[in-house]
PDB file of C-alpha atoms in Angstrom:
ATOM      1  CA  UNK A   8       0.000   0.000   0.000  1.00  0.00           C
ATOM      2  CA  UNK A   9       1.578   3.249  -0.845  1.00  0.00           C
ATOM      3  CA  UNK A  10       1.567   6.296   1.727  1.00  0.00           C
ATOM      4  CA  UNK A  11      -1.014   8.137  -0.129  1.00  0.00           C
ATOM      5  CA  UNK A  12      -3.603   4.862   0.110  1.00  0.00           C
ATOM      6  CA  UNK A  13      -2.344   4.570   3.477  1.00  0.00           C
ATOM      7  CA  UNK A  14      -3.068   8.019   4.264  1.00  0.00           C
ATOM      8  CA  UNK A  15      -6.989   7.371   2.580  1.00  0.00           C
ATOM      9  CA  UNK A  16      -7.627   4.353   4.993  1.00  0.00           C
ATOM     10  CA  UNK A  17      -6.140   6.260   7.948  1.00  0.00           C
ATOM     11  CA  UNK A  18      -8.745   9.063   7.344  1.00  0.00           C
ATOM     12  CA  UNK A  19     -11.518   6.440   6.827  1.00  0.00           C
ATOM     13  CA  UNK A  20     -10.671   4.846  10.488  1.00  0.00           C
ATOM     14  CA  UNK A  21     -10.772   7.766  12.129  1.00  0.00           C
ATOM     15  CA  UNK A  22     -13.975   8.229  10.882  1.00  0.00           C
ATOM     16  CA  UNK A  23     -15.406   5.600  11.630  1.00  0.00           C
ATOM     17  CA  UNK A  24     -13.408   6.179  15.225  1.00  0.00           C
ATOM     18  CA  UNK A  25     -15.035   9.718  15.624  1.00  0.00           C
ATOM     19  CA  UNK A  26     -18.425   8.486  14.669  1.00  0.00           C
ATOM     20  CA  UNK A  27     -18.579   5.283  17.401  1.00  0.00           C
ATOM     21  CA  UNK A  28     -18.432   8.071  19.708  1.00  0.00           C
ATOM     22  CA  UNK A  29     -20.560  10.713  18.892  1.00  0.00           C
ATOM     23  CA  UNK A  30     -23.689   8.671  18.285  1.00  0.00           C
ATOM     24  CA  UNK A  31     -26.915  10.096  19.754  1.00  0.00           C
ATOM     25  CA  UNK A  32     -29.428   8.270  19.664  1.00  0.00           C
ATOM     26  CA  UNK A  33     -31.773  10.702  20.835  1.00  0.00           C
ATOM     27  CA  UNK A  34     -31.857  12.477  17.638  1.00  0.00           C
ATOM     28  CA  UNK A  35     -32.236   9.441  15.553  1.00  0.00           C
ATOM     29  CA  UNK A  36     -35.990   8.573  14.334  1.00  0.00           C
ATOM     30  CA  UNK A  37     -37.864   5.477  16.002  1.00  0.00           C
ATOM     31  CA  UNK A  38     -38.108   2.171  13.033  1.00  0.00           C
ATOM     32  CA  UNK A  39     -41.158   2.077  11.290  1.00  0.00           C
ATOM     33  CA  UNK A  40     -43.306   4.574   8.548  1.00  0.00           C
ATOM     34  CA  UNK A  41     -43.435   7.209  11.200  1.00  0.00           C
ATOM     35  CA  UNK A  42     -39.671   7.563  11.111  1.00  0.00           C
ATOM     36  CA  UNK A  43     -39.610   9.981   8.186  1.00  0.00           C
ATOM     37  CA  UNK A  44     -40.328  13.300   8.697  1.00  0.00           C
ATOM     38  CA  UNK A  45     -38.831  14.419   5.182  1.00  0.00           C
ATOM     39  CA  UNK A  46     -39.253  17.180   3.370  1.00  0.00           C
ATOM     40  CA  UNK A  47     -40.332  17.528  -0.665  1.00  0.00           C
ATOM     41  CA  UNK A  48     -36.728  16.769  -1.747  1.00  0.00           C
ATOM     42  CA  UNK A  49     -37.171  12.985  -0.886  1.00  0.00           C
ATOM     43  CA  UNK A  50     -39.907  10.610  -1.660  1.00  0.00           C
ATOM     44  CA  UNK A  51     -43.116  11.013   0.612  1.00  0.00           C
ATOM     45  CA  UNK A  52     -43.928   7.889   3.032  1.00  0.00           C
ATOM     46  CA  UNK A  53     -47.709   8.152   2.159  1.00  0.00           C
ATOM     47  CA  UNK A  54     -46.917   7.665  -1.538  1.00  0.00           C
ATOM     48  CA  UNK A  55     -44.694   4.934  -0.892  1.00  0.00           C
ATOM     49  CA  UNK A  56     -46.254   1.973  -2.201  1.00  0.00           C
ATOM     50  CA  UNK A  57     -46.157  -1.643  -0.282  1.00  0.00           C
ATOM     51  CA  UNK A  58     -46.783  -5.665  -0.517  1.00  0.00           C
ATOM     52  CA  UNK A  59     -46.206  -8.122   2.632  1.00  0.00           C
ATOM     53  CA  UNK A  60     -43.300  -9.781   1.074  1.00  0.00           C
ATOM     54  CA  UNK A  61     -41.854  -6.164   0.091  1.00  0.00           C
ATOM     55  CA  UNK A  62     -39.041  -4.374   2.896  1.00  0.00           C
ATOM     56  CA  UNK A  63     -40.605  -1.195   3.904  1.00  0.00           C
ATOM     57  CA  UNK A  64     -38.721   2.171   4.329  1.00  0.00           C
ATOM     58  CA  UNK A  65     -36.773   1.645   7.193  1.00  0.00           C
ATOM     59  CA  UNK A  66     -33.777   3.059   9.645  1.00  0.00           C
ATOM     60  CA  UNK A  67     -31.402   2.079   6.819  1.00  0.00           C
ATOM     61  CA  UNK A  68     -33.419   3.377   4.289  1.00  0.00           C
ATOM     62  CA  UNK A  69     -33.807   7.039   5.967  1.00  0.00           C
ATOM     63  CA  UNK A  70     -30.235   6.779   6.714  1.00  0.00           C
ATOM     64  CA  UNK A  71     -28.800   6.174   2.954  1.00  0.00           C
ATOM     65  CA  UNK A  72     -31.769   8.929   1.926  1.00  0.00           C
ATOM     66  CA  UNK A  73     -30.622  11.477   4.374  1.00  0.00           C
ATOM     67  CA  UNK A  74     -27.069  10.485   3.604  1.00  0.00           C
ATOM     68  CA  UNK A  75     -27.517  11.088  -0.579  1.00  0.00           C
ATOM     69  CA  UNK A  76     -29.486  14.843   1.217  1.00  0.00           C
ATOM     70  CA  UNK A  77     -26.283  15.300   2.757  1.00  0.00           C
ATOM     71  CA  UNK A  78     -24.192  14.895  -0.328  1.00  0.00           C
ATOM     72  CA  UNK A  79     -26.985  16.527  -3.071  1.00  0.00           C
ATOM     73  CA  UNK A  80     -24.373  19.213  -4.252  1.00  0.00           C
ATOM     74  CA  UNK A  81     -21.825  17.195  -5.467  1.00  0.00           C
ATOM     75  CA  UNK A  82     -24.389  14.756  -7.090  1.00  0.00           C
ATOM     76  CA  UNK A  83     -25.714  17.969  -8.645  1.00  0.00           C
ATOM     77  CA  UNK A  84     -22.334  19.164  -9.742  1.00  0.00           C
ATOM     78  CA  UNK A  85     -21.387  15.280 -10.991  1.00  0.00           C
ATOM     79  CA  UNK A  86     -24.534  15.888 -13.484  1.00  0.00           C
ATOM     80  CA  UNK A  87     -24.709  11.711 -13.518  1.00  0.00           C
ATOM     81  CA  UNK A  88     -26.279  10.533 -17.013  1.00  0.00           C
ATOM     82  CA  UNK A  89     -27.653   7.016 -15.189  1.00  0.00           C
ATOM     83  CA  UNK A  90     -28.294   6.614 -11.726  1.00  0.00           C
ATOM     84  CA  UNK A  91     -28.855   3.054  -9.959  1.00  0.00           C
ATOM     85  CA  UNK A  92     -30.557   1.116  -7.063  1.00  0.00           C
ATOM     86  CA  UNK A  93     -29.472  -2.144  -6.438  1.00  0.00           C
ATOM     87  CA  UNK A  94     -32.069  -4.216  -4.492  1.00  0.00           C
ATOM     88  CA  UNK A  95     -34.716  -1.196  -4.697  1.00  0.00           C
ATOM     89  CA  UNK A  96     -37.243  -3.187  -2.352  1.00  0.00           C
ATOM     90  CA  UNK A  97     -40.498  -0.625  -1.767  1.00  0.00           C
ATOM     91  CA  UNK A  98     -38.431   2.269  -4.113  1.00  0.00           C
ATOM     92  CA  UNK A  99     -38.422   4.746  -1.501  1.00  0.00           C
ATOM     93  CA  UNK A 100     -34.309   5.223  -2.326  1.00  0.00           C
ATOM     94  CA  UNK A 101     -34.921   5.536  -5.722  1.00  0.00           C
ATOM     95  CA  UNK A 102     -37.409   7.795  -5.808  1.00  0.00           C
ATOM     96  CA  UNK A 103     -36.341  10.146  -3.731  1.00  0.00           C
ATOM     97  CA  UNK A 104     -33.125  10.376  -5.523  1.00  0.00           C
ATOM     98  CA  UNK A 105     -34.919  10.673  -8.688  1.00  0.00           C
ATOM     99  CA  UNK A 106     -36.824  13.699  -7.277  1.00  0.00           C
ATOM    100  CA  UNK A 107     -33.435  15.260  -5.443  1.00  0.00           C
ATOM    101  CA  UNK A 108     -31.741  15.219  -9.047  1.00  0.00           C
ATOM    102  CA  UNK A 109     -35.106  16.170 -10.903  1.00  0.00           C
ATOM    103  CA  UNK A 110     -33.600  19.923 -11.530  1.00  0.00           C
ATOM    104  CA  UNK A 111     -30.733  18.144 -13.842  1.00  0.00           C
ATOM    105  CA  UNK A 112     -34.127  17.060 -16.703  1.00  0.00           C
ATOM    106  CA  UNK A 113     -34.092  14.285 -18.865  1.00  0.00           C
ATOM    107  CA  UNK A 114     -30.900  14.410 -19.366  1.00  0.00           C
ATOM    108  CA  UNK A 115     -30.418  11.894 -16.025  1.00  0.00           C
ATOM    109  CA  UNK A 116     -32.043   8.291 -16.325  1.00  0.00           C
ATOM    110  CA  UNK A 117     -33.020   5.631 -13.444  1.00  0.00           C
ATOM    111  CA  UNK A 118     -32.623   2.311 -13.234  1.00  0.00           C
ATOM    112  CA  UNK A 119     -33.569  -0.045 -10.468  1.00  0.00           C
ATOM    113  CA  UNK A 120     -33.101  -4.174  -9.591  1.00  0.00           C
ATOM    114  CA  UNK A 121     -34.631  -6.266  -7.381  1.00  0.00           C
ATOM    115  CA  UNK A 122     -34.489 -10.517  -7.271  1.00  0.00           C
ATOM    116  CA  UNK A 123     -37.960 -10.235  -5.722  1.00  0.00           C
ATOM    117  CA  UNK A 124     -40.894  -9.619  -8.197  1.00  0.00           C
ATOM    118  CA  UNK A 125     -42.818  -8.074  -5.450  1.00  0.00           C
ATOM    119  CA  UNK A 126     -40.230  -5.443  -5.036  1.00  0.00           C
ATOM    120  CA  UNK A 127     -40.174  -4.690  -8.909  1.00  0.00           C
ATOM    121  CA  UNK A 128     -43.845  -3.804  -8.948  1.00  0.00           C
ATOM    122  CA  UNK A 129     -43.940  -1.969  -5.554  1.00  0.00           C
ATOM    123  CA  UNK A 130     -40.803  -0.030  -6.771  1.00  0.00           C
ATOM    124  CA  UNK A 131     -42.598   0.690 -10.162  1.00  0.00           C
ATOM    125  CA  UNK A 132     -46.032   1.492  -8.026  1.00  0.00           C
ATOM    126  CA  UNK A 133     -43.422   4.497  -5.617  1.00  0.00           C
ATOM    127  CA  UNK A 134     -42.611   6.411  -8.925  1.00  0.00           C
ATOM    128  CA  UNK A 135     -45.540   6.397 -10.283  1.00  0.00           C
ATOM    129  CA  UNK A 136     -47.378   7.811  -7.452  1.00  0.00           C
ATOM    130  CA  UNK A 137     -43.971  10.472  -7.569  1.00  0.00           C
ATOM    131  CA  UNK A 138     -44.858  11.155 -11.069  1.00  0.00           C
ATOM    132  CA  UNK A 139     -40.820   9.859 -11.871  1.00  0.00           C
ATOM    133  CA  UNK A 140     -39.531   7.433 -13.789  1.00  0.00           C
ATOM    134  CA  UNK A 141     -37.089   4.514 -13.874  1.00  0.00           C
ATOM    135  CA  UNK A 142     -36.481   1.337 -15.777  1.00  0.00           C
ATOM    136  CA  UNK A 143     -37.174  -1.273 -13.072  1.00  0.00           C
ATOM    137  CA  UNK A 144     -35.855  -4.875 -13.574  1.00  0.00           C
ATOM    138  CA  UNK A 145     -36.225  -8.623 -11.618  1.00  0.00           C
ATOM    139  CA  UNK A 146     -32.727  -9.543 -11.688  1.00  0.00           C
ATOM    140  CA  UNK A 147     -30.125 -11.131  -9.156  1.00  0.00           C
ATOM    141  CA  UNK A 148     -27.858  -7.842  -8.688  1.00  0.00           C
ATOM    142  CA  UNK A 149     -26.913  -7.085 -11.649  1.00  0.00           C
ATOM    143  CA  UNK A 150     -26.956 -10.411 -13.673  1.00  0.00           C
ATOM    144  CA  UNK A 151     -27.661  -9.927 -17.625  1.00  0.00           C
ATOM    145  CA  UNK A 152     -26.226  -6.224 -17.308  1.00  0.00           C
ATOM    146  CA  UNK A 153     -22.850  -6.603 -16.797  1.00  0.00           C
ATOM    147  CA  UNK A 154     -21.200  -6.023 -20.355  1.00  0.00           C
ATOM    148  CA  UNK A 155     -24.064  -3.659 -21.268  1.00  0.00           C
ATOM    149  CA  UNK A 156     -23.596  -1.264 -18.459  1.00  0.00           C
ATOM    150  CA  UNK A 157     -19.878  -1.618 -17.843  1.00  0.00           C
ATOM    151  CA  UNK A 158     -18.352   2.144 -17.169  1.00  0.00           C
ATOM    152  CA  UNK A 159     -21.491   3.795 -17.851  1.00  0.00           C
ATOM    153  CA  UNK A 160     -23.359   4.126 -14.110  1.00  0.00           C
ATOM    154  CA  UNK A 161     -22.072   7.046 -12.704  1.00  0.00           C
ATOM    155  CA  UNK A 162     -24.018   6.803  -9.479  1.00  0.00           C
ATOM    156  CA  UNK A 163     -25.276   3.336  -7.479  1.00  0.00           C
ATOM    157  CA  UNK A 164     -27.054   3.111  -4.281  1.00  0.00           C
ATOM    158  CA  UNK A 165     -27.308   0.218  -2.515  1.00  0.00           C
ATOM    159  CA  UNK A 166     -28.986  -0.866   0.800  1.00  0.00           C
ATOM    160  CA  UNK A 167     -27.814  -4.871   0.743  1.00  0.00           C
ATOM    161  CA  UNK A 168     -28.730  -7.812   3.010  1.00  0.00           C
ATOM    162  CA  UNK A 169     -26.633  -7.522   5.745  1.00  0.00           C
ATOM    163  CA  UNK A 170     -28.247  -9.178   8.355  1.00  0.00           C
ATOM    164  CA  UNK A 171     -25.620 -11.955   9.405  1.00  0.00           C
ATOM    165  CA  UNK A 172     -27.930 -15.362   9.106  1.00  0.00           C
ATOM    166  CA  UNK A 173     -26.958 -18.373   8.207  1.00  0.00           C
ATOM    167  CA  UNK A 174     -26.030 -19.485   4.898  1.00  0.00           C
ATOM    168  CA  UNK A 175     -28.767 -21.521   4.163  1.00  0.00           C
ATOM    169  CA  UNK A 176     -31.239 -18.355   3.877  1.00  0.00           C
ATOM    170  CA  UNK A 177     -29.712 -16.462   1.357  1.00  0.00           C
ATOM    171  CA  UNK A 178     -31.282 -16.438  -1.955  1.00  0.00           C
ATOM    172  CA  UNK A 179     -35.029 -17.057   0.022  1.00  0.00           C
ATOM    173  CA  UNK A 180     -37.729 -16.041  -1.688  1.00  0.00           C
ATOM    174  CA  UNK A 181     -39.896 -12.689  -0.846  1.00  0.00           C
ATOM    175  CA  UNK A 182     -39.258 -10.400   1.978  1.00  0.00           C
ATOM    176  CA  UNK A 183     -36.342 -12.416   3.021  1.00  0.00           C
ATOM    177  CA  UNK A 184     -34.219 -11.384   0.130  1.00  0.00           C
ATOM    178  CA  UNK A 185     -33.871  -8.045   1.927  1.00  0.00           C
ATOM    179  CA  UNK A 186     -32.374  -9.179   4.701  1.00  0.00           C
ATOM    180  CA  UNK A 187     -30.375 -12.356   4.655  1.00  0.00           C
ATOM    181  CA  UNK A 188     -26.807 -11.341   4.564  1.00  0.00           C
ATOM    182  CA  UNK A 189     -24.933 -14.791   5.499  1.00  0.00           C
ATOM    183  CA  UNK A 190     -21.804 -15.470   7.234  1.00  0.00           C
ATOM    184  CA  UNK A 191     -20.775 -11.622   9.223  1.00  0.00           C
ATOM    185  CA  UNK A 192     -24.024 -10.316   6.747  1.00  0.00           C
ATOM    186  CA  UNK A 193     -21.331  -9.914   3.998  1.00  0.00           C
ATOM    187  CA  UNK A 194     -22.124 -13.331   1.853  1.00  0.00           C
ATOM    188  CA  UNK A 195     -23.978 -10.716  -0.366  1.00  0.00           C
ATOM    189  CA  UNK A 196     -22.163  -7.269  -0.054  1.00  0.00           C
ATOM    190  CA  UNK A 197     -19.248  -9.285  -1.536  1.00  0.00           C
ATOM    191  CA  UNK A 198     -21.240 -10.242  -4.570  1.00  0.00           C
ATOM    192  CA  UNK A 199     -22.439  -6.791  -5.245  1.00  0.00           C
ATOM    193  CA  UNK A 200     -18.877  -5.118  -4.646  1.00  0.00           C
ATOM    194  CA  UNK A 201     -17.483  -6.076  -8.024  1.00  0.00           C
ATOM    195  CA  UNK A 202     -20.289  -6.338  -9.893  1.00  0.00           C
ATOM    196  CA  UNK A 203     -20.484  -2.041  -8.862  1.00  0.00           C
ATOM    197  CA  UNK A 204     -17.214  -2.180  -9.788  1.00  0.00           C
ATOM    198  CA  UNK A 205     -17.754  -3.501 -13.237  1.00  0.00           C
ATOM    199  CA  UNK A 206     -20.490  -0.749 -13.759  1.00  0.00           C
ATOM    200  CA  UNK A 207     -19.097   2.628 -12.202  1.00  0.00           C
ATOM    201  CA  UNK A 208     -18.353   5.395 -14.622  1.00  0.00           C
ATOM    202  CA  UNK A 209     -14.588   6.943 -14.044  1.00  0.00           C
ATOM    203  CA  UNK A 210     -16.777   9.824 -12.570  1.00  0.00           C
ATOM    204  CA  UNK A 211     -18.658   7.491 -10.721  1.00  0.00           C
ATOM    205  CA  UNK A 212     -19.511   6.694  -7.058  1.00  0.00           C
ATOM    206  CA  UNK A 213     -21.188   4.348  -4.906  1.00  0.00           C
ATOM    207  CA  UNK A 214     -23.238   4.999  -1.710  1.00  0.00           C
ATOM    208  CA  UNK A 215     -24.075   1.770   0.541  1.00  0.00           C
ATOM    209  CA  UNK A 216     -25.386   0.984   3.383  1.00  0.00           C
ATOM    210  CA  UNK A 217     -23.001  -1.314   5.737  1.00  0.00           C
ATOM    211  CA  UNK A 218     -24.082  -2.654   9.116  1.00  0.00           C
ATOM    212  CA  UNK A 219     -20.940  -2.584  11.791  1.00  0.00           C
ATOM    213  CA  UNK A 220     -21.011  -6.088  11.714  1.00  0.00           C
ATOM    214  CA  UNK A 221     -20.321  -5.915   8.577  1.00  0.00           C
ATOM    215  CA  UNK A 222     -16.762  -4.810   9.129  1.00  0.00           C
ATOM    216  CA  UNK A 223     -16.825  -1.249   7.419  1.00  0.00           C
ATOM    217  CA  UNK A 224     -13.919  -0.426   7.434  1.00  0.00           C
ATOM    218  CA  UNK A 225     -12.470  -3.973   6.061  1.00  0.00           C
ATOM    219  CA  UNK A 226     -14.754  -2.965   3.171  1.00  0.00           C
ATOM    220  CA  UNK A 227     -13.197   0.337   2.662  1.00  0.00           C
ATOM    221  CA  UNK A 228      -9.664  -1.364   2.799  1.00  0.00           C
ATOM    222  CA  UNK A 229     -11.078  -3.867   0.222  1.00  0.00           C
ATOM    223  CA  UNK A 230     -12.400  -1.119  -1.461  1.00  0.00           C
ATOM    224  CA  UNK A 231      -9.272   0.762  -1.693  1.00  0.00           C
ATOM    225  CA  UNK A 232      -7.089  -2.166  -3.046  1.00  0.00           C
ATOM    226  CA  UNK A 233      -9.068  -1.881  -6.460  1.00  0.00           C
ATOM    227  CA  UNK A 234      -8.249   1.788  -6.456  1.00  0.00           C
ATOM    228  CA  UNK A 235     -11.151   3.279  -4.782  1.00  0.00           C
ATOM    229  CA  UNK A 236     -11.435   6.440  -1.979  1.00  0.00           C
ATOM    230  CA  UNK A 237     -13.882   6.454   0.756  1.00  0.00           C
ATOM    231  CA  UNK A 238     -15.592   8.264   3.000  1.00  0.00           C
ATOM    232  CA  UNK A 239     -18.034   7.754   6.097  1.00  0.00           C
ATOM    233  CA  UNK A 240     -20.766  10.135   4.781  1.00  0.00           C
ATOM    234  CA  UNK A 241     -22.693   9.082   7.768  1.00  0.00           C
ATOM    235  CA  UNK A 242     -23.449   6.838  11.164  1.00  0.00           C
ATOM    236  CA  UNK A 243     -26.641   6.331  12.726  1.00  0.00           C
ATOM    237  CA  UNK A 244     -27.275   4.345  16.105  1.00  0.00           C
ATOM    238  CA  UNK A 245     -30.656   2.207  16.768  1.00  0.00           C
ATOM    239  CA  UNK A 246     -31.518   0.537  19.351  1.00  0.00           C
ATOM    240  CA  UNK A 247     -30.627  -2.498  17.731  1.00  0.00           C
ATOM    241  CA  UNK A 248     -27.759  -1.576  15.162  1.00  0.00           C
ATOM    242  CA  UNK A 249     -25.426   0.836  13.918  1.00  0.00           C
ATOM    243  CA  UNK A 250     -25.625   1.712  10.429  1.00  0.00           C
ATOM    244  CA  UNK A 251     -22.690   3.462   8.390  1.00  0.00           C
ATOM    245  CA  UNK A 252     -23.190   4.827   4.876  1.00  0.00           C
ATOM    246  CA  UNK A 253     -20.283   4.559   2.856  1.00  0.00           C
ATOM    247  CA  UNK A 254     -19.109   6.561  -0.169  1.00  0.00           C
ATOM    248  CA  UNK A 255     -16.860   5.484  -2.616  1.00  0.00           C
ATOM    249  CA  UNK A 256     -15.409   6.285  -5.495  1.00  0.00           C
ATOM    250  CA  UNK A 257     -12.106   5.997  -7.850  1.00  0.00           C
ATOM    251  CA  UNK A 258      -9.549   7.657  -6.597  1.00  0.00           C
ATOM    252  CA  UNK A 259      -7.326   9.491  -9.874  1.00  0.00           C
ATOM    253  CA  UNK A 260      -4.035   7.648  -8.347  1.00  0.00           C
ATOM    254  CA  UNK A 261      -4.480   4.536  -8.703  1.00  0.00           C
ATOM    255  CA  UNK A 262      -6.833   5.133 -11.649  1.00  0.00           C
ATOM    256  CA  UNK A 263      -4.013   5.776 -13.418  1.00  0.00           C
ATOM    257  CA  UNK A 264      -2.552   2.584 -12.970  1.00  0.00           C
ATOM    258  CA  UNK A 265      -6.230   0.266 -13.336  1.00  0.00           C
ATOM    259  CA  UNK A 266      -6.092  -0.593 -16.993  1.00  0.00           C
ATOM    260  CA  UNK A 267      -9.127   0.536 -18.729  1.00  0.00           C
ATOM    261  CA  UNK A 268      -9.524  -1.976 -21.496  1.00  0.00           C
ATOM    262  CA  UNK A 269     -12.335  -3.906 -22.153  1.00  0.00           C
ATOM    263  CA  UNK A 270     -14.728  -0.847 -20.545  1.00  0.00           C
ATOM    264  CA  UNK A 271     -17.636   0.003 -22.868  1.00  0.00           C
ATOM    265  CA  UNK A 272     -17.675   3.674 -23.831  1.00  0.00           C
ATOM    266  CA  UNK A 273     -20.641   5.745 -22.658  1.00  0.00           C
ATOM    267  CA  UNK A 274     -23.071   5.135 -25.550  1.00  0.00           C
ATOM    268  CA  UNK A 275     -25.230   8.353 -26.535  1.00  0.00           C
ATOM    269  CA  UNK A 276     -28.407   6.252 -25.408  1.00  0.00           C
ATOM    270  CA  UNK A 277     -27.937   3.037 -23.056  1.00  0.00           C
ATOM    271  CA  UNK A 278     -31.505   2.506 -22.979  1.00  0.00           C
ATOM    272  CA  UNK A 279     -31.339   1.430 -26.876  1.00  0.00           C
ATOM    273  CA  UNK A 280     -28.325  -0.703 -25.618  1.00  0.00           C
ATOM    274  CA  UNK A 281     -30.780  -2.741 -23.325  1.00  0.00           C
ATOM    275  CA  UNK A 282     -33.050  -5.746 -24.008  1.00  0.00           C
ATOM    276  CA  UNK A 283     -35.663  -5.034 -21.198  1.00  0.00           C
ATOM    277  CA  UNK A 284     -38.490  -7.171 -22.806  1.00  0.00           C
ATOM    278  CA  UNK A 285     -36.100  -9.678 -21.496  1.00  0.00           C
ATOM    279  CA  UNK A 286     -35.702  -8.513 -17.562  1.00  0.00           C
ATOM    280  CA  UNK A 287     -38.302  -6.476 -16.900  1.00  0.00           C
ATOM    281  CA  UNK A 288     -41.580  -7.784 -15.576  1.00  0.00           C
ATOM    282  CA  UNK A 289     -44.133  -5.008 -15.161  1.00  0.00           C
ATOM    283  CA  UNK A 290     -47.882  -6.494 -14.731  1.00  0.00           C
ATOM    284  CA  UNK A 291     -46.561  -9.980 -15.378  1.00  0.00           C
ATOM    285  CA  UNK A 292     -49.627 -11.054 -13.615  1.00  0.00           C
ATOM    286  CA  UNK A 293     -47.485 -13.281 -11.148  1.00  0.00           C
ATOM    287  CA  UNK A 294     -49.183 -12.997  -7.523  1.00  0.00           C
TER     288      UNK A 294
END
């Protein structure tokens, strides 16, 4: 690791340092619908569409939202071209980015996954209500994307399952898909990790939700060996978990040594680019 990655990671764990002591959780919103009191910039709770086997807008959710608040003007000034929720769930993330961003026109498009069919509808349901749009998708991640997509997202959100459980409940069906993390809650984060990778603009940056059990900071140092920065944009205590949402994004360095090859160049339409009679499933009729 060279001093100037070493110097990254130092900043990261004294982050993460600072924040384990400076949580409050008196200013932190109870779990449930009634946790979000925001404002028109973000997606409104009693628009948000929901199903049974569909994660509602949670503590993480309201966390990654507020975080994405936090960081609006340098999304603004980034001026992404395709923005993207992995594992969308109810759309609440989505949305409200969609609507934070809606000053930058058509000139920004959505996109949105989900494994659990549910979720794609309920998602699709959230922006309509909005009056936004995205392209919403049933796929595992990322799967059937990957060469289509490659160095064209320039921004990805992600709140993963990162609930540690056993092994045996990843990949469940329906609400559990959410949630079901495996071994430390990272059996899935390290999935999605390169597949974001794979997709991420040279402009581009991730924002994900990581539980501390996740070992945040291990992911920044993984992170960082592919040649990314991060940052702690925020931490926010429960009464049953602490939640970090992490930022990251290439850093020019070691960008400079990443070969480039094989990347797709930005295309003046991706959507043309995309089979979606193929993934998506709007009003497939399934129950």
């Amino acid at each position: 690791m060279s001093a100037g990655d070493g110097a990254a990671v130092s900043a990261v764990e004294g982050k993460l340092a600072e924040l384990s002591t400076s949580c409050d959780l008196r200013t932190l919103p109870k779990r449930g619908k009634s946790a979000s009191a925001r404002t028109l910039n973000t997606a409104q709770i009693q628009l948000v569409a929901s199903h049974p086997e569909v994660y509602e807008p949670c503590d993480d959710s309201f966390a990654l939202v507020d975080a994405l608040l936090s960081d609006k003007a340098q999304l603004l000034t980034l001026q992404p071209s395709l923005c993207m929720e992995v594992g969308c769930g109810s759309g609440y993330v989505i949305t409200s980015l969609a609507i934070m961003l809606r000053q930058l026109g058509s000139g920004t498009q959505y996109l949105a996954t989900d494994i659990n069919q549910h979720a794609v509808e309920t998602t699709q349901a959230t922006l309509e209500a909005h009056g936004v749009h995205a392209d919403v998708i049933a796929t595992d991640i990322v799967s059937g994307l990957e060469k289509r997509l490659a160095g064209m997202v320039d921004v990805v959100v992600v709140n993963p399952p990162y609930v540690p459980t056993p092994e045996e409940e990843i990949g469940m069906k329906g609400i559990a898909s959410s949630w079901a993390g495996g071994l430390n809650g990272r059996q899935v984060i390290d999935r999605i990790l390169p597949a974001v990778r794979e997709l991420l603009s040279e402009k581009g940056c991730l924002y994900m939700i990581a539980l501390e059990d996740n070992d945040p900071l291990g992911i920044c140092h993984l992170m960082n060996e592919k040649g990314f920065a991060s940052r702690v944009l925020l931490k926010r205590c429960t009464d049953e978990e602490s939640l970090y949402v992490l930022k990251f994004w290439q850093d020019a360095a070691a960008g400079a040594n990443a070969s480039q090859s094989g990347r797709s160049p930005r295309a003046e339409s991706w959507l043309s680019q995309l089979p979606f009679k193929s993934f998506w499933h709007k009003n497939t009729g399934s129950s």
